[in-house]
Amino acid sequence: MGVMLETALEVTVGDGVSFRFSIVNAGDTPIELTFADACRADFAVFADGVEVWRYSDGRAFAQTLTDAELQPGETAAFEEVWPDPTPGDYTAEATLRVRERAVSARTPFSV
């Protein structure tokens, strides 16, 4: 089966909008991940295709190269909150900020 990552993005609307991005190593071999900085996952919100919020905007992250290994069947999860959403219909996108491959998930939601 080799290398296979499965992704999921959960959105919870309450006091702000909470995002939970999970990745699972669905393959049968360990997966090496290399992160270029301390922001391991980024979250963005789009309305009608236009970006209206991004977690990493205006933030500084430690510029430290780190490696992680995801074993077969292992899950990694990343969470953030959009604190002040405006009511409307949106699409959320989460991206794992690794060098090896593009890893992301999208899902629609409403506030």
XYZ file of C-alpha atoms in Angstrom:
111
model
C 0.000 0.000 0.000
C 2.915 2.423 0.682
C 2.478 6.075 1.673
C -1.109 7.271 2.108
C -2.366 10.234 4.123
C -6.049 10.740 4.865
C -7.266 14.174 5.954
C -10.338 15.566 7.670
C -11.359 19.100 8.613
C -14.001 19.582 11.302
C -15.629 22.972 11.903
C -17.528 23.852 15.081
C -19.467 27.113 15.252
C -19.978 28.466 18.758
C -17.937 31.094 20.577
C -15.991 31.826 17.405
C -15.339 29.106 14.846
C -13.136 26.190 15.883
C -11.187 24.188 13.320
C -9.721 20.715 13.826
C -7.518 19.394 11.018
C -6.507 15.767 11.350
C -4.227 13.638 9.228
C -3.932 9.865 9.451
C -1.157 7.704 8.084
C -3.384 5.191 6.288
C -0.398 3.458 4.697
C 1.779 0.649 5.931
C 5.068 2.553 6.292
C 6.092 5.523 8.477
C 5.812 8.964 6.871
C 8.486 11.601 7.481
C 7.240 15.188 7.710
C 9.508 18.255 7.697
C 8.124 21.534 9.029
C 9.903 24.773 8.020
C 8.682 26.768 11.028
C 6.632 26.530 14.222
C 3.332 26.922 12.330
C 2.648 23.293 11.515
C -0.821 23.850 10.045
C -2.523 26.924 8.651
C -6.232 27.649 8.391
C -7.976 29.956 5.927
C -11.614 30.971 5.427
C -13.082 31.942 2.062
C -16.364 33.637 1.130
C -17.320 33.388 -2.554
C -13.740 32.377 -3.367
C -12.197 35.402 -1.603
C -10.017 34.862 1.469
C -11.523 36.634 4.494
C -9.363 35.231 7.322
C -6.090 33.325 7.699
C -4.663 32.094 10.997
C -1.049 32.914 10.075
C -1.687 36.501 8.893
C 0.125 39.010 11.061
C 1.787 36.326 13.179
C 5.471 35.510 13.511
C 6.606 31.913 13.938
C 9.933 30.554 15.132
C 12.022 29.677 12.084
C 13.089 26.248 13.220
C 13.252 23.209 10.974
C 11.645 20.224 12.707
C 10.958 16.662 11.647
C 8.129 14.403 12.712
C 7.347 10.808 11.866
C 3.794 9.534 11.524
C 3.587 5.801 12.096
C 1.067 3.590 10.240
C -2.376 4.199 11.765
C -1.177 7.241 13.723
C -3.179 10.487 13.715
C -1.928 14.049 14.130
C -4.389 16.850 14.819
C -4.093 20.630 14.685
C -6.612 23.111 16.087
C -7.199 26.857 15.840
C -10.059 29.331 16.359
C -11.395 32.143 14.195
C -12.465 34.426 17.056
C -14.740 36.992 15.382
C -16.608 35.644 12.371
C -19.326 37.558 10.563
C -22.519 35.592 9.788
C -22.425 34.041 6.335
C -21.562 31.024 4.220
C -17.894 30.052 4.029
C -15.378 27.435 2.981
C -12.601 26.506 5.393
C -9.255 25.199 4.204
C -6.566 23.651 6.370
C -3.061 23.085 5.057
C -0.278 21.074 6.638
C 2.863 23.166 6.232
C 5.329 20.441 5.274
C 7.972 20.319 2.583
C 7.388 16.791 1.266
C 3.893 17.039 -0.209
C 0.748 19.141 -0.455
C -1.622 18.102 2.328
C -4.902 19.968 2.794
C -8.631 19.622 3.375
C -11.614 21.881 2.647
C -15.162 21.976 3.955
C -18.121 24.387 3.702
C -19.747 25.864 6.816
C -22.124 28.630 7.885
C -22.073 31.052 10.798
